[in-house]
Short mmCIF file of C-alpha atoms in Angstrom, two decimals:
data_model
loop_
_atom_site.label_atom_id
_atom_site.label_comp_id
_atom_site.label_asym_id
_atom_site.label_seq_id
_atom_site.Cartn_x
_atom_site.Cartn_y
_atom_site.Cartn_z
CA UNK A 8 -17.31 19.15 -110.39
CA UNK A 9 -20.17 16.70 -109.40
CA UNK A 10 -23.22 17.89 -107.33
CA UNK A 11 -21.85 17.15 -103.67
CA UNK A 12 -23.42 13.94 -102.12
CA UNK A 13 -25.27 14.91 -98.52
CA UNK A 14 -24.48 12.72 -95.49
CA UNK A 15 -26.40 8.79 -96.39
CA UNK A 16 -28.06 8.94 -93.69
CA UNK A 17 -29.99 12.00 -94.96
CA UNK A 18 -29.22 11.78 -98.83
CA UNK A 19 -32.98 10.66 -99.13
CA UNK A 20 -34.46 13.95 -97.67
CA UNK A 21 -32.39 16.60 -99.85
CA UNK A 22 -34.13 17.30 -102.88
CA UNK A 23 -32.11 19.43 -105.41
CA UNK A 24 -33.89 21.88 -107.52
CA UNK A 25 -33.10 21.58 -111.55
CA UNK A 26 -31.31 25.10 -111.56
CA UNK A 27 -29.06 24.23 -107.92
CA UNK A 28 -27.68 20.93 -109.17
CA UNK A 29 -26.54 21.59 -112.81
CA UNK A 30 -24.65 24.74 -111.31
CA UNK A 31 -23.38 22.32 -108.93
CA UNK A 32 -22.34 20.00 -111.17
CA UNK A 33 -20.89 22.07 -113.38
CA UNK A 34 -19.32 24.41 -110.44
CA UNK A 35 -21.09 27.53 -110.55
CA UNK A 36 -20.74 29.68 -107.15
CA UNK A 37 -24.41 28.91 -105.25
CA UNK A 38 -25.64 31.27 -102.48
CA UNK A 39 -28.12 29.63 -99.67
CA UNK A 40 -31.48 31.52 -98.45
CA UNK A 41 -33.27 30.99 -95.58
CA UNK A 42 -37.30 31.24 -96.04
CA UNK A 43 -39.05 32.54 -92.69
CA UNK A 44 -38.39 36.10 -94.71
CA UNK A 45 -41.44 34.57 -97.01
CA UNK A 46 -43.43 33.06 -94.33
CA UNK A 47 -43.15 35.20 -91.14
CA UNK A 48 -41.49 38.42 -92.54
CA UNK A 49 -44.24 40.06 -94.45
CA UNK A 50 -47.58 39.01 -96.34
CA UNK A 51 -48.38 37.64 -99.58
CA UNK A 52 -47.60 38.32 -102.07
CA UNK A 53 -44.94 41.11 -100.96
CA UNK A 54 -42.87 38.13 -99.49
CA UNK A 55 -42.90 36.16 -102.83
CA UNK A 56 -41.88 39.64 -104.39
CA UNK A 57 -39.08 40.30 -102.39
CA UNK A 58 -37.94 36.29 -102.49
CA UNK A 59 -37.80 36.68 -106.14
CA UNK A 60 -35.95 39.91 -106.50
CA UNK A 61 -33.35 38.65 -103.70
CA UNK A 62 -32.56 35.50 -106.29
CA UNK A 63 -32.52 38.08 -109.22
CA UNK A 64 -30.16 39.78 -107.42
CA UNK A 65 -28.05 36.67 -106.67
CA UNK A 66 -28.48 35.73 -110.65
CA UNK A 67 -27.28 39.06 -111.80
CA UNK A 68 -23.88 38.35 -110.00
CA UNK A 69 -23.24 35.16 -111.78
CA UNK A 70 -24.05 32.81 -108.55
CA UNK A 71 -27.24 30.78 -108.30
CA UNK A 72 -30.18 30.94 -105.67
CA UNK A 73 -30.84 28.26 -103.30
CA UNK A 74 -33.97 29.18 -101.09
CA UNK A 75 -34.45 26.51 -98.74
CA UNK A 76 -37.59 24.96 -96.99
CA UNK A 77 -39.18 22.51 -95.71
CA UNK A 78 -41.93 20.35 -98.01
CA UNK A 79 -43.19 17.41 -97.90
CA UNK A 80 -40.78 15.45 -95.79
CA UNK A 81 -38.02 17.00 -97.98
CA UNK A 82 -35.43 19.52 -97.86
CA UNK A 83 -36.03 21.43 -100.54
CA UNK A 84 -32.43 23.00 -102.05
CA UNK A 85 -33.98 25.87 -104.45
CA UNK A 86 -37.48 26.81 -105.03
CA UNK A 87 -39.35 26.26 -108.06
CA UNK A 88 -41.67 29.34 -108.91
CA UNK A 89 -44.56 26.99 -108.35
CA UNK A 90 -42.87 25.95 -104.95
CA UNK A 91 -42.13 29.22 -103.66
CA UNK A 92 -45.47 30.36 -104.29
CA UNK A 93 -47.03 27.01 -102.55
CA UNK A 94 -44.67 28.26 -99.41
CA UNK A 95 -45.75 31.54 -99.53
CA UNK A 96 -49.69 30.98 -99.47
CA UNK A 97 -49.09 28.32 -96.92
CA UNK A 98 -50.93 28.42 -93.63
CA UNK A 99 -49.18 27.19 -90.33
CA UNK A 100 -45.77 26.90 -91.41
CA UNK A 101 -43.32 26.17 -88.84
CA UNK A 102 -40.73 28.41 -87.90
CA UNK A 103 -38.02 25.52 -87.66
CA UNK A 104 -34.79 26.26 -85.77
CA UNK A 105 -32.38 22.76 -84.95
CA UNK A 106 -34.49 21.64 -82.57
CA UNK A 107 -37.86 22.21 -85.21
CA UNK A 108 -36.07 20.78 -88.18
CA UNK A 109 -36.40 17.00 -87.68
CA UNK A 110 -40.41 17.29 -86.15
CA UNK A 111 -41.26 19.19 -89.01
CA UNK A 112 -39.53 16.63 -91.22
CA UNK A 113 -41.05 13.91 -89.33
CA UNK A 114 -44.44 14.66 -89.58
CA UNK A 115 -44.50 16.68 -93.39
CA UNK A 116 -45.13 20.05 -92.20
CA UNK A 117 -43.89 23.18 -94.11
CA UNK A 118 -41.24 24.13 -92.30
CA UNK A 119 -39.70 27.56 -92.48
CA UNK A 120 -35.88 27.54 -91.85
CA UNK A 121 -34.08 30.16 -89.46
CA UNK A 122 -30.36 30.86 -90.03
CA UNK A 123 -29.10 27.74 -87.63
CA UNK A 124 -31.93 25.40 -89.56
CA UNK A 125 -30.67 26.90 -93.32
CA UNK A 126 -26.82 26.51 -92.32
CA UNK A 127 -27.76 22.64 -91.15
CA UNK A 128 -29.80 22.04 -94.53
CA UNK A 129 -26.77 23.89 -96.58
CA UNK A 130 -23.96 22.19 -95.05
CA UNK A 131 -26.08 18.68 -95.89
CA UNK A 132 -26.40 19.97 -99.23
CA UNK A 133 -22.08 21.02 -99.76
CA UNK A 134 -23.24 24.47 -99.84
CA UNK A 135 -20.59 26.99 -98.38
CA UNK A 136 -22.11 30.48 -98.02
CA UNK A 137 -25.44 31.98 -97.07
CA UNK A 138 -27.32 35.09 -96.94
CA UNK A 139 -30.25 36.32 -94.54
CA UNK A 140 -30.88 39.61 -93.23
CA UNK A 141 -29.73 39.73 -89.46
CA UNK A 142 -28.97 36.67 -87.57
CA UNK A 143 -30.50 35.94 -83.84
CA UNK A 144 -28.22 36.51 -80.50
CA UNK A 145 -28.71 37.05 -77.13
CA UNK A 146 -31.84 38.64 -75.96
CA UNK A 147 -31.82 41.42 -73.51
CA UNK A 148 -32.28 40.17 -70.09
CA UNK A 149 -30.53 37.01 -71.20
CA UNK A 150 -28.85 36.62 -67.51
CA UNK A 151 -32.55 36.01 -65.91
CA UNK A 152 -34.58 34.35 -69.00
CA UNK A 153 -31.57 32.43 -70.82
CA UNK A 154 -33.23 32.94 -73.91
CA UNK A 155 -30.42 32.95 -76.75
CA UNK A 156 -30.54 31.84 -80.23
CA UNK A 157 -29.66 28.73 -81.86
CA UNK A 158 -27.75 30.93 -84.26
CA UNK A 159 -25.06 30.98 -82.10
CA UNK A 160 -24.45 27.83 -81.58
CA UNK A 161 -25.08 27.02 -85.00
CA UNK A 162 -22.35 29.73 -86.03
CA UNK A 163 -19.71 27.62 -83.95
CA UNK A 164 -20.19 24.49 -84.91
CA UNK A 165 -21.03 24.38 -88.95
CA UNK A 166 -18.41 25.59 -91.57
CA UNK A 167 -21.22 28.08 -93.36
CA UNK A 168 -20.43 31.52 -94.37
CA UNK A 169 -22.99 33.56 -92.84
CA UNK A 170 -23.65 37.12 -94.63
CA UNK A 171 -25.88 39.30 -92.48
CA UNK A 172 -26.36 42.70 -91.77
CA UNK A 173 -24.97 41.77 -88.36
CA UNK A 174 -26.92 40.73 -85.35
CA UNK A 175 -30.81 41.86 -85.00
CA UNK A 176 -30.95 45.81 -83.35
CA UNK A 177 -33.09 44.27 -80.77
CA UNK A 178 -30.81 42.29 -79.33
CA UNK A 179 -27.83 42.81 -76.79
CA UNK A 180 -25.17 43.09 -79.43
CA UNK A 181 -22.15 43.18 -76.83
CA UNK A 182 -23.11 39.57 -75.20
CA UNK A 183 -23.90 38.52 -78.26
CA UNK A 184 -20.11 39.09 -79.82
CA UNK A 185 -18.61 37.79 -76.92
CA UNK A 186 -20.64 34.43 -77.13
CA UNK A 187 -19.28 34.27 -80.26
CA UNK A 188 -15.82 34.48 -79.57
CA UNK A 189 -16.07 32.25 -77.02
CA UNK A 190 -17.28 29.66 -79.81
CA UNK A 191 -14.26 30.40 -81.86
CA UNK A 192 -16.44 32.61 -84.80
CA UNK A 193 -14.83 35.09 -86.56
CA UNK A 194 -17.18 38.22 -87.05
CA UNK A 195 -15.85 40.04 -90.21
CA UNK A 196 -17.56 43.84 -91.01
CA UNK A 197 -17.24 44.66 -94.57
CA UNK A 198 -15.88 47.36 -95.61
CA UNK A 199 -15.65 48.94 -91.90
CA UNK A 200 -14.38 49.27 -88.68
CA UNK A 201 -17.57 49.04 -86.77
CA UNK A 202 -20.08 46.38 -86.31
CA UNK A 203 -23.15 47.68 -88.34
CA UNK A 204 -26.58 47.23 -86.48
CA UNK A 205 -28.77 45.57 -88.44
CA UNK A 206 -31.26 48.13 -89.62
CA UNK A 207 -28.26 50.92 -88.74
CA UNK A 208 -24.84 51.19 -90.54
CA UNK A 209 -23.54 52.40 -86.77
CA UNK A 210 -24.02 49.93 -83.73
CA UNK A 211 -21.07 51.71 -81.57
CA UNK A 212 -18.89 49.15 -81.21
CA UNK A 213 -15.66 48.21 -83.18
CA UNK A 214 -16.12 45.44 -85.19
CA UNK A 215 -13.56 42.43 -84.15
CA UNK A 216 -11.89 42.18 -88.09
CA UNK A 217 -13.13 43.95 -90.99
CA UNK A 218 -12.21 43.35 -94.43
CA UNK A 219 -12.69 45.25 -97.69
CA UNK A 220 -13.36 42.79 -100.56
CA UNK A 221 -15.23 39.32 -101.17
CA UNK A 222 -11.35 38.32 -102.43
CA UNK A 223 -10.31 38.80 -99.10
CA UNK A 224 -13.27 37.01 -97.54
CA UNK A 225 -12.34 34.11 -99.48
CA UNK A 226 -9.32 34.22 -98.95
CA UNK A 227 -9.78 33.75 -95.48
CA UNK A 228 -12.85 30.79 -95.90
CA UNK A 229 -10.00 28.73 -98.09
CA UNK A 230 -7.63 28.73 -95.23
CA UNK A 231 -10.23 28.06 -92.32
CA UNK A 232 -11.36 24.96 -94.17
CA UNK A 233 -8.03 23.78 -94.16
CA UNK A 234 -8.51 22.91 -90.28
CA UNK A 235 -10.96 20.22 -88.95
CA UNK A 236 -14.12 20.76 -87.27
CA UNK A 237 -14.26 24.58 -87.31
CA UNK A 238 -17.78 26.52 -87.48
CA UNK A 239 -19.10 28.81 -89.20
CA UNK A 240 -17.67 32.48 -90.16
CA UNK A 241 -19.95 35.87 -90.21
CA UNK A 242 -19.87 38.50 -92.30
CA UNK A 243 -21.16 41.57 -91.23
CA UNK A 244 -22.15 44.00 -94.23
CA UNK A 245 -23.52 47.41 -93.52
CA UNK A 246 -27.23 48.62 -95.04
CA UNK A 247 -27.12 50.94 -97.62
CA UNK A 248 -26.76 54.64 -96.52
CA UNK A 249 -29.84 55.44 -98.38
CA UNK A 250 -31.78 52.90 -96.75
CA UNK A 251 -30.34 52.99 -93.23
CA UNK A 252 -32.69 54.19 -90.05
CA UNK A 253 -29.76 55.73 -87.85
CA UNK A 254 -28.72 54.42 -84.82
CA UNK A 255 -30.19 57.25 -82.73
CA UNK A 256 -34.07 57.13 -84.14
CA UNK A 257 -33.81 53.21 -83.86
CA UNK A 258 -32.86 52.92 -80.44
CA UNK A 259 -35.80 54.55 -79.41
CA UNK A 260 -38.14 52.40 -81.56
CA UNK A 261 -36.93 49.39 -80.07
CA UNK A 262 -37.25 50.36 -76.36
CA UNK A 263 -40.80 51.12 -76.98
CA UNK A 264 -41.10 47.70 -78.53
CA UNK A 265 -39.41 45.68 -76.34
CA UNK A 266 -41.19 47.37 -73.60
CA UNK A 267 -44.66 46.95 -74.77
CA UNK A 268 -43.45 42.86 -75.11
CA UNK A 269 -42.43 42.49 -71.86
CA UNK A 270 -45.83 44.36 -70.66
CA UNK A 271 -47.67 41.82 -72.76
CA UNK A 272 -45.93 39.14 -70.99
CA UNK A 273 -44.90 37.94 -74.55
CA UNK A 274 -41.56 35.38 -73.90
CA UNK A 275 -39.47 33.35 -75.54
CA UNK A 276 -40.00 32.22 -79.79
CA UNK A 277 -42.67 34.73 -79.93
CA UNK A 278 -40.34 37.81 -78.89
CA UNK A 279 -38.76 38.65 -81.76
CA UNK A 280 -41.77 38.21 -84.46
CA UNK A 281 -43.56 40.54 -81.88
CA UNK A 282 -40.94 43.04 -81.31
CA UNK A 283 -40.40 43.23 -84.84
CA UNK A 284 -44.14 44.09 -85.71
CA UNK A 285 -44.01 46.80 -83.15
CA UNK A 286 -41.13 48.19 -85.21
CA UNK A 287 -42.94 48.32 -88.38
CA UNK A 288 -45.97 49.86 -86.65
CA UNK A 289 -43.54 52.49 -84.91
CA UNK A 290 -41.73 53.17 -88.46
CA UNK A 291 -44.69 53.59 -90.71
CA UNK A 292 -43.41 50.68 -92.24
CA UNK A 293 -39.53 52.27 -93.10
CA UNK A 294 -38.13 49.40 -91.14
CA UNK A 295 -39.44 46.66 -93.65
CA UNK A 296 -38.05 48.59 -96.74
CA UNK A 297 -34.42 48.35 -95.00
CA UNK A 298 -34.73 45.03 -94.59
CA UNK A 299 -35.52 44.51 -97.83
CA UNK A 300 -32.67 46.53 -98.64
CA UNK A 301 -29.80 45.29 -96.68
CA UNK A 302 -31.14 41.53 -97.02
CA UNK A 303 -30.65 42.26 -101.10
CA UNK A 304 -27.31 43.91 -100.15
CA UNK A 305 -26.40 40.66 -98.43
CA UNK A 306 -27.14 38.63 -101.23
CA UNK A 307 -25.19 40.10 -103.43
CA UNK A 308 -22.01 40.30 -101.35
CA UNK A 309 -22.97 36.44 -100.82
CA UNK A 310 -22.80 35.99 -104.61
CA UNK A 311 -19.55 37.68 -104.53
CA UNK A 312 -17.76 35.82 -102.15
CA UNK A 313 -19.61 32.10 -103.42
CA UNK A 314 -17.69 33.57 -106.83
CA UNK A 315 -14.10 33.29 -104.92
CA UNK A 316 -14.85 29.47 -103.56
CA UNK A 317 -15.47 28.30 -106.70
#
């Protein structure tokens, strides 16, 4: 197998690292990861920690890592140490969605990429699965602000495999399934009936499919590539038990949150960064351990499954 050649008219700005393209070449399963985790998810250097244990984790299931970011003008496809920890120390690095991706190319900013910005970059780069934590949705209130993520749209139109611990708590999880349906993605839970809640194994709701094994997963990613032009696929993977908060406790954390947002006036990007510090404050800080944990737990599912398309 030879390292997959990105579209020409972007070939120039996709730079490989060493590790990414000899397992592409010689056809070792490779896992995408997004990087606002290591810029807006936590400080230095427990973000350069947690980046590093999340590609251990990826290594010790026989796939290779492929943290991607914005440098230089480039796409960078896999992090060198000395990379990662330049991204990580960085100061004003853009959070870069697909309408951020090309303006922070443009003008050589860092760019951080979100899950629609990673799936772009990966798909460029012939990469077929992904892992993040939770991906973005629509935002309560939705019907009077319009404010939904890119994700979604992202999800229906690029043929990435998406592993997440479902759709962020915060968001309205109900609109935000049945925008995906209407873009024709398939949301898979793993290993359960209902869709798990991001930082809660239990969101309420049945999950629309649900299978048990990364076999069956790729069994299923084999015969949706077989038809043209069809998106992306997510795979919803519970927490850990250990490391869940349950649905009950959470719900009440993210009220007050949300709450104390909207009472700040804060809107649009700057929602969900807020919202999400509130959490941490309301937690003691319990909410950033199970992210850590489930985004870990994602990435090794995500090896798994890279495993079957290879």
């Amino acid at each position: 197998m030879t390292t997959p050649t990105p579209p020409s008219a972007i070939k120039d700005l996709i730079v490989y690292s060493d590790e990414v393209r000899e397992a592409l070449a010689n056809g070792k399963p490779v896992v995408a990861l997004e990087s606002t985790i290591i810029t807006h998810g936590m400080p230095f250097p427990k973000n350069v920690e947690t980046a590093r244990d999340v590609e251990a984790d990826i290594r010790a299931e026989g796939a290779v890592p492929a943290t991607i970011a914005l440098m230089d003008g480039k796409i960078m496809v896999g992090l060198s140490d000395a990379d990662l920890d330049r991204l990580a120390q960085a100061r004003d690095v853009m959070k870069c969605s697909r309408a951020d991706l090309t303006f922070a190319l443009a003008t050589g900013r860092y760019g951080a990429t979100t899950v629609a910005a990673t799936m772009m970059a990966a798909h460029a780069a012939g990469l077929k699965v992904f892992a993040t934590g939770g991906i973005g949705g629509v935002h309560k209130g939705a019907e009077e602000s319009f404010d939904i993520s890119a994700d979604l749209d992202e999800l229906g139109r690029t043929p990435v495999c998406v592993v997440s611990a479902g759709a962020k708590a915060l968001l309205d999880i109900p609109k935000t399934l049945e925008v995906l349906e209407t873009k024709g993605v398939p949301v898979i839970a793993f290993g359960t009936e209902e869709l798990p809640a991001f930082w809660s194994r239990a969101s309420g709701l049945k999950a629309p499919y649900s299978l048990n094994s990364a076999a069956e997963i790729g069994t299923l990613l084999k015969m949706r590539s077989r038809f043209p032009d069809h998106g992306g696929v997510l795979i919803a993977n519970p927490v850990p038990d250990t490391a869940q908060i349950p649905r009950d406790e959470m719900t009440g954390y993210i009220d007050a949150a949300i709450a104390d947002a909207a009472a700040k006036g804060i809107r649009g990007k700057e929602v969900t960064p807020f919202v999400l510090g509130a959490i941490l404050e309301l937690t003691g800080g319990r909410s950033l351990d199970t992210n850590i944990a489930l985004v870990r737990n994602n990435a090794r599912l995500a090896a798994r499954i890279a495993a079957e398309l290879v």
